[in-house]
């Protein structure tokens, strides 16, 4: 492993420090209750509040949640504007509390294409909490892993074209520093709710060595109990990062 790769210390027994959540199943939750999808998304915002509140109790330092993907524009116009409205609502009702509680909010994803009022809210949430360091909440909004990789590649290509970098300067650390997650802790765990087992274009680079946990719970039902289960599952895993397990084999080899 080169010193350039930012991987966590495999010896750490506890953790996770950084958890990413694909908050899925709002629509199915609403459908099961004979309610419109909107109400599922609304209930999903409450689940997000519960989860953000509970995360520090598990030693989690950073939570990255998938709020809207670059592919979610394919949904009906009404649902798209509904999801945009919810971000507004979340920020309007929770920003003061988050700021007070030491949470730094960071929004990942492309700003171009966002309605002006949403872009403004996103910027306000970031600037109002920029000085906080107790907990990092990253909201992936208009985010796609592939789009983020392309944006990073373009930025590096521009550096090369301007004569400020050479192609051989590019390594994992440099590339990682061009992604929207730059500067945050390495990703330890990706959780997806609702029983779907795929990444749906979330954190493609960052998830290289993250543990994946899939839970059947629908996102609006998520909270401290479900998070505790995901953390327990994570702690039962052995992370090797391509190396070999520390254990009896080492003792044999040494002895
Ligand atoms: C996740 O719930 C919320 C977002 C994509 C923003 P869905 O809306 O995808 O719910 P399902 O998958 O249809 O149940
Ligand atoms: C992923 O969920 C995006 C978010 C949770 C914001 P989707 O529901 O959009 O993903 P697919 O379409 O099932 O892959
Ligand atoms: Mg879904």
Short mmCIF file of N, CA, C and O and ligand atoms in Angstrom, two decimals, residues 22-24 66-69 72 75 192 198 200, ligand 2:
data_model
loop_
_atom_site.label_atom_id
_atom_site.label_comp_id
_atom_site.label_asym_id
_atom_site.label_seq_id
_atom_site.Cartn_x
_atom_site.Cartn_y
_atom_site.Cartn_z
N UNK A 22 -27.81 5.02 2.20
CA UNK A 22 -28.71 5.16 1.05
C UNK A 22 -30.12 5.00 1.62
O UNK A 22 -30.57 3.90 1.94
N UNK A 23 -30.77 6.13 1.81
CA UNK A 23 -32.07 6.17 2.50
C UNK A 23 -33.15 5.75 1.51
O UNK A 23 -33.71 6.58 0.80
N UNK A 24 -33.45 4.47 1.45
CA UNK A 24 -34.35 3.98 0.41
C UNK A 24 -35.61 3.36 1.01
O UNK A 24 -35.58 2.79 2.10
N UNK A 66 -27.71 9.96 1.28
CA UNK A 66 -28.06 10.16 -0.13
C UNK A 66 -29.48 10.73 -0.19
O UNK A 66 -30.45 10.05 0.12
N UNK A 67 -29.57 11.99 -0.54
CA UNK A 67 -30.87 12.67 -0.54
C UNK A 67 -31.51 12.74 -1.91
O UNK A 67 -32.75 12.71 -2.03
N UNK A 68 -30.68 12.87 -2.94
CA UNK A 68 -31.23 13.00 -4.30
C UNK A 68 -30.10 12.69 -5.26
O UNK A 68 -29.03 13.29 -5.22
N UNK A 69 -30.33 11.71 -6.13
CA UNK A 69 -29.27 11.30 -7.05
C UNK A 69 -29.42 12.00 -8.39
O UNK A 69 -30.49 12.52 -8.72
N UNK A 72 -32.31 10.74 -10.07
CA UNK A 72 -33.66 10.98 -9.53
C UNK A 72 -34.43 12.06 -10.31
O UNK A 72 -35.64 12.21 -10.14
N UNK A 75 -37.65 11.06 -12.16
CA UNK A 75 -38.96 10.88 -11.51
C UNK A 75 -39.94 11.94 -11.98
O UNK A 75 -39.53 12.96 -12.54
N UNK A 192 -27.64 0.40 3.23
CA UNK A 192 -28.78 0.68 2.37
C UNK A 192 -30.01 0.03 2.98
O UNK A 192 -29.98 -1.14 3.35
N UNK A 198 -27.79 -2.66 -3.96
CA UNK A 198 -26.94 -2.02 -4.97
C UNK A 198 -26.53 -0.64 -4.48
O UNK A 198 -27.13 -0.10 -3.54
N UNK A 200 -26.43 2.12 -6.52
CA UNK A 200 -27.15 3.18 -7.23
C UNK A 200 -26.31 4.46 -7.40
O UNK A 200 -26.79 5.57 -7.17
C1 LIG B 2 -30.99 5.90 -4.47
O1 LIG B 2 -32.26 5.36 -4.37
C2 LIG B 2 -31.03 7.39 -4.33
C3 LIG B 2 -31.40 7.91 -3.01
C4 LIG B 2 -31.66 7.21 -1.95
C5 LIG B 2 -31.42 9.35 -2.91
P1 LIG B 2 -33.16 5.07 -5.65
O2 LIG B 2 -34.44 4.55 -5.13
O3 LIG B 2 -33.22 6.29 -6.51
O4 LIG B 2 -32.33 3.97 -6.43
P2 LIG B 2 -32.78 2.84 -7.46
O5 LIG B 2 -33.49 3.53 -8.58
O6 LIG B 2 -33.68 1.90 -6.72
O7 LIG B 2 -31.51 2.17 -7.87
#
